[in-house]
Amino acid sequence: MNNFVFWSPTKFVFGRDTESRTGALAREFGGRKVLLVYGGGSVVRSGLLDRVKASLSASGIEWEEMGGIQPNPTDDRVYEGIELVRSRNIDMLIAVGGGSVIDTAKGIACGVPYEGDFWDFYCGKKIVEKALPVGVVLTIPAAGSEGSGNSVITKRDGLIKLSLRTESALRPKFAVMNPELTFTLPPYQTACGIVDMMVHIMERYFTNTPDVEITDRVAEGVLIAIMEEAPKVMCDPENYEARANIMWSGTLAHNGVCGTGRAEDWSSHFIEHEISAIYNVAHGAGLAVVVPAWMQYVAGVNPVKVAQFARRVMGVVSQGDDKSVAAEGIKRLKDFFMSIGMPVTFKELGIDNPDIERLVAKLHEHKGERIGGYVKLSADDTIKIYEMMQ
Amino acid sequence: MNNFVFWSPTKFVFGRDTESRTGALAREFGGRKVLLVYGGGSVVRSGLLDRVKASLSASGIEWEEMGGIQPNPTDDRVYEGIELVRSRNIDMLIAVGGGSVIDTAKGIACGVPYEGDFWDFYCGKKIVEKALPVGVVLTIPAAGSEGSGNSVITKRDGLIKLSLRTESALRPKFAVMNPELTFTLPPYQTACGIVDMMVHIMERYFTNTPDVEITDRVAEGVLIAIMEEAPKVMCDPENYEARANIMWSGTLAHNGVCGTGRAEDWSSHFIEHEISAIYNVAHGAGLAVVVPAWMQYVAGVNPVKVAQFARRVMGVVSQGDDKSVAAEGIKRLKDFFMSIGMPVTFKELGIDNPDIERLVAKLHEHKGERIGGYVKLSADDTIKIYEMMQ
């Protein structure tokens, strides 16, 4: 087990009607005037935004608004938010939505107190030392950004999608999580979220760090729970209990508890980020295509942990060797993704003629000659992985 | 799933040599002059206390000391600590040790800013609103107090052992966790810690709250990891990797992540607290005696979750009904406790003639007519449970 720091200070307030506590929570963490960041019209139409505003009013908190954040959020909205916050003396960001909205709020939060370009943090030139406090009202369980110190933003100029990781500076102060708010998510988006949270765990699970039984077992437990609850939310979108299990799983998948003391991988995310940056597909759907191909490729080199995953998570009982057990586990994972309506090929993702050369070139331009931890992948490897998705 | 708040803001700094970061961490959380609280001579003899002091000095932090805290810590040392802190302008407590030392530091931390008697918090008269910050250098993985907001103190007058739970006021600001510091723990104490952490999970696991698959799976994962690593630390006390897995498991067992969204039980702890308050036995050893008896009794009334525990954690594969599966699971748990040298009867605990009437009377005097959540137990029930331990 490697040395580690685990610091997840977010206050999670989970359950029915919890959005009515947003104002009190904002006040508890020092907010006086907040910027409400949100996405499309659904938070407006559903009345959620009004309920949040009523809660802020009741606590004597003022607000400004910035709506219309798109999936795969872009730098232009971050710059816009930074200007707005600076000009209106705003002291806290509250994201009402999912990962794209939260990540935009985080970009603004670290950009405001910094004199230079906030992009410096994302491209690794600078480390975030100060940030405005961020609060969250979560509506999409997927990205795990409500409990992580991370943010992913795409630079429009050049379509560079980069992720920023901080130990604690960008962890939200609080996250309000009402599973009822996820009842109206379209099935495709629900399924994308399920894939995304599963892959957040798998990026941590696939490691060569030895003797990490405790995190292996926790990670396996969360994965099993997600796969048990997923069919329930797919057939019965208003099943509160199943939605609650999925929502909390999404947080545990990414707040770090599944990754303590071990080297992590993240190559599937990097491989996918290039796809969604160029073709603007949903990140979770992209991952459903990437991960089985990635697993199949790495199992050819290093099958140990893939076989453990197959046995403990996918329930493969077999006397076969690690490679055959791994292959059966990957087949079952693919079947599971298909069972919840996810694509597993480029074509199913709506990309008939992927420009694989461009994907590979951009991937290694952004992430260096070799990516990943479980198996280190050069362009010779990643081209084969992209080809396996066809 | 019930509504819940999960807030575990402690910064865990885990791994080799991490005690050298104590001073920097104390400073990060605002300490200028700290009270070092510790137990017997081992932290002195091993040189740990000196290393902690050197780290404080290097960060320009002054200290006072209060050593000699005993297992099952008592109120008199808390009063003494409160006086000391007040008279010397101390602004932070640092506990160097295990649960008894940490719980004493927590008692002092909430007592100092309070004008009344700190015992008011433990007997439920008052709620903790303010407390001095507490830091921890952990040497015994067991109580989980390094990551919890809880504290257990025994009042010498009347031998009342009461536990205090706070949402966040008494959560340590930081916890330094170096598995090497646990190499020299005597085998009996190591085993007691293993039982204690397992039971912290089981008190949360045994619930009637439906649809809590995610916490069930996490709890089962941590239990399985502990049982896999336990034999390794028992035969090879200097196995760093196994010690590390056990140490981190002890934190996850009690920081709340295994208990979100569900009613908890805690009757085994209450039943045991009376035993250790009167007979001054080690808490973990007491639990090894209590828990199988408690499980056997409740499985007679409500076998569902005991059978799930038997199947998923103890690996019972059987076509039998829940009661027979539960019985086999309990047998395996008892075998496991015995395999690590733990007692499973009063006699093995060194109590030849337990005063069961007194235990039952004190239990219900302190905890009310009925205790527990999974099965509510009156004195008619608890007397049978104590009798089953003979």
XYZ file of C-alpha atoms in Angstrom, chain B:
390
model
C -32.780 4.469 2.537
C -33.175 7.115 5.216
C -32.181 10.749 4.774
C -28.695 11.319 6.138
C -25.839 13.756 6.599
C -22.370 12.355 5.964
C -19.601 14.676 6.968
C -16.145 13.233 7.567
C -13.850 16.241 7.245
C -10.769 14.715 8.926
C -7.540 14.933 6.931
C -6.023 11.434 7.054
C -2.287 11.339 6.430
C -1.403 7.683 6.065
C 1.841 5.789 5.661
C 5.441 5.434 6.703
C 7.094 8.282 8.643
C 3.947 10.377 8.626
C 4.368 11.260 12.321
C 7.061 13.668 11.173
C 4.276 15.768 9.619
C 2.445 16.309 12.921
C 3.858 19.783 13.477
C 3.019 20.998 9.968
C -0.496 19.608 10.294
C -1.034 21.192 13.703
C 0.012 24.515 12.230
C -2.228 24.035 9.171
C -5.205 23.721 11.526
C -4.272 26.725 13.638
C -2.388 25.186 16.583
C 0.122 27.377 18.443
C 0.357 25.583 21.774
C -0.878 22.033 22.089
C -1.573 19.544 24.864
C -0.035 16.161 24.070
C -2.274 13.467 25.545
C -0.909 9.920 25.743
C -1.156 6.658 27.620
C 1.388 4.279 29.069
C 5.104 4.196 28.554
C 5.224 2.606 25.097
C 4.957 5.865 23.160
C 7.771 7.186 25.341
C 9.969 4.061 25.176
C 9.557 3.677 21.416
C 10.742 7.236 20.846
C 7.467 8.173 19.152
C 6.696 10.956 21.597
C 10.114 12.465 21.004
C 9.636 12.331 17.247
C 6.265 14.067 17.588
C 7.823 16.740 19.813
C 10.647 17.251 17.326
C 8.081 17.744 14.608
C 6.176 20.281 16.731
C 9.392 22.152 17.496
C 10.320 22.270 13.838
C 6.996 24.001 13.179
C 7.454 26.423 16.082
C 4.666 24.911 18.167
C 4.839 24.768 21.968
C 3.397 21.919 24.015
C 2.395 20.682 27.436
C 1.931 17.004 28.307
C -0.593 14.774 30.004
C 0.362 11.083 30.027
C -0.783 7.963 31.798
C -4.273 7.705 30.277
C -5.609 4.217 31.031
C -7.822 1.922 28.931
C -11.521 2.558 29.596
C -10.600 6.187 30.286
C -12.214 7.995 33.176
C -13.693 11.399 33.845
C -11.054 12.458 36.396
C -8.391 12.767 33.688
C -10.773 14.813 31.553
C -11.322 17.277 34.427
C -7.566 17.423 34.961
C -7.016 18.112 31.253
C -9.624 20.856 31.153
C -7.893 22.653 34.033
C -4.511 22.275 32.408
C -5.652 23.587 29.028
C -7.413 26.562 30.576
C -4.514 27.525 32.795
C -1.845 27.295 30.092
C -3.606 28.926 27.117
C -3.513 25.768 25.065
C -5.424 25.939 21.773
C -5.279 22.371 20.400
C -5.222 18.801 21.696
C -3.020 16.166 20.087
C -3.733 12.588 21.124
C -0.822 10.179 20.644
C -2.245 6.701 21.102
C -5.467 4.769 20.584
C -9.132 5.209 21.381
C -8.781 5.844 25.117
C -6.307 8.632 24.578
C -8.270 10.167 21.704
C -11.549 9.978 23.620
C -9.965 11.692 26.614
C -8.666 14.445 24.329
C -12.168 14.838 22.864
C -13.680 15.104 26.340
C -11.215 17.859 27.168
C -11.799 19.547 23.791
C -15.527 19.976 24.371
C -15.173 20.669 28.092
C -12.801 23.624 27.818
C -15.119 26.143 26.111
C -18.144 25.008 28.149
C -18.972 26.673 31.446
C -20.777 23.692 32.974
C -19.669 20.117 33.661
C -18.374 18.342 30.516
C -20.316 15.245 31.646
C -23.493 17.074 30.562
C -22.563 16.198 26.964
C -22.068 12.497 27.714
C -25.291 12.032 29.653
C -27.251 13.816 26.936
C -28.140 17.013 28.800
C -26.349 19.294 26.352
C -25.237 19.208 22.712
C -21.632 20.061 21.847
C -21.530 23.309 19.912
C -17.916 24.334 20.306
C -14.750 22.370 20.893
C -11.024 22.921 20.624
C -9.456 21.273 17.557
C -8.147 17.741 18.082
C -5.333 16.085 16.143
C -4.339 12.435 16.357
C -1.189 10.343 15.987
C -2.711 6.874 15.936
C -0.937 3.868 17.451
C -3.797 1.387 17.940
C -6.229 0.611 15.130
C -9.430 -0.355 16.910
C -11.740 2.316 18.239
C -11.976 4.308 15.008
C -11.996 7.458 17.114
C -9.426 9.063 14.762
C -12.177 9.442 12.176
C -15.344 9.624 14.250
C -17.130 12.403 16.103
C -17.626 10.082 19.066
C -16.048 9.615 22.486
C -16.604 7.116 25.304
C -15.747 8.032 28.912
C -16.370 6.178 32.178
C -17.498 8.102 35.256
C -15.541 6.643 38.173
C -18.300 7.406 40.595
C -20.850 4.689 39.793
C -18.866 3.151 36.925
C -21.091 4.652 34.242
C -19.563 4.252 30.780
C -21.291 6.595 28.362
C -20.711 7.410 24.716
C -21.136 10.789 23.110
C -21.864 11.134 19.380
C -21.429 14.406 17.500
C -21.996 15.063 13.797
C -18.739 16.896 13.319
C -17.798 18.968 16.394
C -15.474 16.270 17.765
C -14.138 14.859 14.497
C -10.358 15.206 14.580
C -8.991 17.847 12.227
C -6.220 15.505 11.185
C -5.069 11.977 11.880
C -1.537 10.766 11.266
C -1.578 7.025 10.632
C 1.703 5.134 10.305
C 1.137 1.350 10.259
C 4.714 0.792 11.532
C 3.644 2.253 14.878
C 1.397 -0.793 15.344
C 4.165 -3.411 14.890
C 4.799 -3.667 18.623
C 1.183 -4.046 19.742
C 0.830 -7.218 21.815
C -1.121 -9.946 19.965
C -4.030 -9.764 22.411
C -4.432 -6.049 21.836
C -4.119 -6.459 18.069
C -6.901 -9.052 18.154
C -9.068 -6.865 20.407
C -8.734 -4.064 17.873
C -9.750 -6.355 15.028
C -12.894 -7.415 16.898
C -13.719 -3.828 17.811
C -13.539 -2.578 14.225
C -15.555 -5.538 12.932
C -18.266 -4.825 15.476
C -18.340 -1.128 14.568
C -19.370 -2.263 11.103
C -21.803 -4.894 12.357
C -23.619 -2.405 14.608
C -24.412 -0.500 11.418
C -24.933 -3.541 9.226
C -27.724 -5.084 11.286
C -30.659 -2.873 10.424
C -34.242 -3.169 9.263
C -33.950 -0.135 6.990
C -34.748 -1.533 3.547
C -32.941 -0.844 0.269
C -29.509 0.045 1.580
C -27.597 -2.108 -0.881
C -24.735 0.344 -1.314
C -23.874 0.519 2.407
C -24.465 -3.228 2.806
C -21.912 -3.933 0.078
C -19.346 -1.462 1.415
C -19.733 -2.857 4.941
C -19.391 -6.426 3.687
C -16.295 -5.466 1.694
C -14.555 -3.947 4.722
C -15.453 -6.969 6.894
C -14.098 -9.411 4.313
C -10.864 -7.409 4.001
C -10.378 -7.389 7.791
C -10.892 -11.147 8.041
C -8.432 -11.739 5.193
C -5.734 -9.545 6.706
C -6.221 -10.508 10.374
C -4.411 -13.868 10.270
C -1.449 -12.146 8.580
C -0.964 -9.580 11.337
C -1.447 -12.239 14.000
C 1.346 -14.472 12.631
C 3.590 -11.744 11.317
C 3.251 -8.602 13.456
C 5.744 -6.658 11.340
C 3.954 -7.288 8.053
C 3.602 -3.650 6.988
C 1.062 -4.321 4.252
C -1.304 -6.336 6.436
C -0.958 -3.797 9.272
C -1.771 -1.022 6.781
C -4.901 -2.782 5.549
C -6.082 -3.373 9.125
C -5.312 0.194 10.174
C -7.263 1.817 7.350
C -10.125 -0.669 7.795
C -10.461 0.477 11.388
C -11.037 4.038 10.200
C -13.564 3.118 7.498
C -15.366 0.933 10.032
C -16.247 3.926 12.157
C -16.101 7.166 10.170
C -19.714 6.644 9.116
C -19.258 5.454 5.523
C -20.582 1.997 6.499
C -23.687 3.481 8.098
C -25.162 6.118 5.802
C -28.920 6.125 5.338
C -29.810 3.398 7.807
C -30.953 2.903 11.381
C -28.095 1.484 13.459
C -28.136 -1.006 16.314
C -25.361 -0.561 18.941
C -26.854 -2.969 21.492
C -23.721 -5.152 21.480
C -21.653 -2.118 22.430
C -24.079 -1.153 25.192
C -24.150 -4.730 26.520
C -20.362 -4.797 26.488
C -19.844 -1.366 28.052
C -21.438 -2.643 31.266
C -19.025 -5.577 31.328
C -15.891 -3.511 30.816
C -17.084 -0.783 33.202
C -17.528 -3.295 36.046
C -14.820 -5.883 35.298
C -12.365 -3.580 33.476
C -11.744 -6.073 30.652
C -10.537 -4.994 27.213
C -13.478 -3.677 25.199
C -12.661 -5.733 22.079
C -12.376 -8.957 24.075
C -15.690 -8.183 25.719
C -17.259 -7.686 22.300
C -15.971 -11.060 21.094
C -17.974 -12.611 23.921
C -21.070 -10.455 23.467
C -21.547 -10.442 19.698
C -22.021 -14.147 18.928
C -24.489 -14.412 21.838
C -26.334 -11.312 20.646
C -26.436 -12.597 17.054
C -27.704 -15.989 18.128
C -30.470 -14.378 20.163
C -31.616 -11.905 17.491
C -31.391 -14.509 14.707
C -34.095 -16.396 16.582
C -36.399 -13.399 16.159
C -35.230 -11.810 12.889
C -32.813 -13.982 10.912
C -32.877 -12.129 7.561
C -29.842 -9.928 7.872
C -27.897 -12.439 9.953
C -28.350 -14.910 7.099
C -27.225 -12.292 4.559
C -24.131 -11.698 6.706
C -23.522 -15.454 6.834
C -23.766 -15.801 3.057
C -21.936 -12.701 1.893
C -19.299 -12.249 4.592
C -18.779 -15.687 6.130
C -19.123 -17.480 2.779
C -21.893 -19.854 3.838
C -23.199 -21.644 0.752
C -26.308 -23.581 1.681
C -29.778 -24.324 0.452
C -31.058 -24.181 4.051
C -33.470 -21.621 5.442
C -32.328 -18.300 6.882
C -32.167 -19.611 10.451
C -29.848 -22.482 9.639
C -27.674 -20.288 7.406
C -27.510 -17.700 10.196
C -26.506 -20.369 12.721
C -23.663 -21.537 10.491
C -22.508 -17.938 9.985
C -22.441 -17.320 13.735
C -20.455 -20.503 14.259
C -17.892 -19.356 11.684
C -17.656 -15.918 13.274
C -17.017 -17.504 16.680
C -14.378 -19.765 15.108
C -12.740 -16.703 13.596
C -12.645 -14.898 16.956
C -11.126 -17.990 18.579
C -8.577 -18.306 15.749
C -7.149 -14.891 16.636
C -7.048 -15.766 20.342
C -10.182 -13.997 21.496
C -12.446 -15.258 24.296
C -16.022 -16.183 23.455
C -17.351 -16.872 26.992
C -17.357 -14.993 30.297
C -15.005 -17.616 31.706
C -12.497 -17.151 28.893
C -12.756 -13.412 29.533
C -11.635 -14.116 33.106
C -15.007 -13.570 34.741
C -15.950 -16.756 36.550
C -19.098 -15.561 38.235
C -20.589 -12.660 36.340
C -23.168 -10.688 38.271
C -25.719 -10.814 35.476
C -28.480 -9.186 37.476
C -26.279 -6.204 38.130
C -25.173 -6.015 34.478
C -28.782 -6.061 33.270
C -29.918 -3.542 35.877
C -27.109 -1.106 35.023
C -27.607 -1.563 31.282
C -31.265 -0.564 31.354
C -30.686 2.097 34.002
C -28.194 3.778 31.627
C -29.793 3.012 28.284
C -33.523 2.789 28.947
C -36.111 0.043 28.968
C -35.309 -1.165 25.477
C -32.032 -1.088 23.599
C -31.037 -1.761 19.999
C -32.569 -1.284 16.595
C -32.443 -4.561 14.669
C -34.342 -6.278 17.489
C -35.502 -4.123 20.386
C -34.341 -5.753 23.606
C -35.900 -5.452 27.054
C -34.371 -6.739 30.291
C -36.104 -10.085 29.616
C -34.042 -10.365 26.444
C -30.723 -8.978 27.619
C -30.642 -11.281 30.635
C -30.841 -14.211 28.227
C -28.070 -12.755 26.090
C -25.776 -12.334 29.119
C -26.655 -15.903 30.152
C -25.721 -17.209 26.696
C -22.193 -15.909 27.251
C -21.563 -18.350 30.081
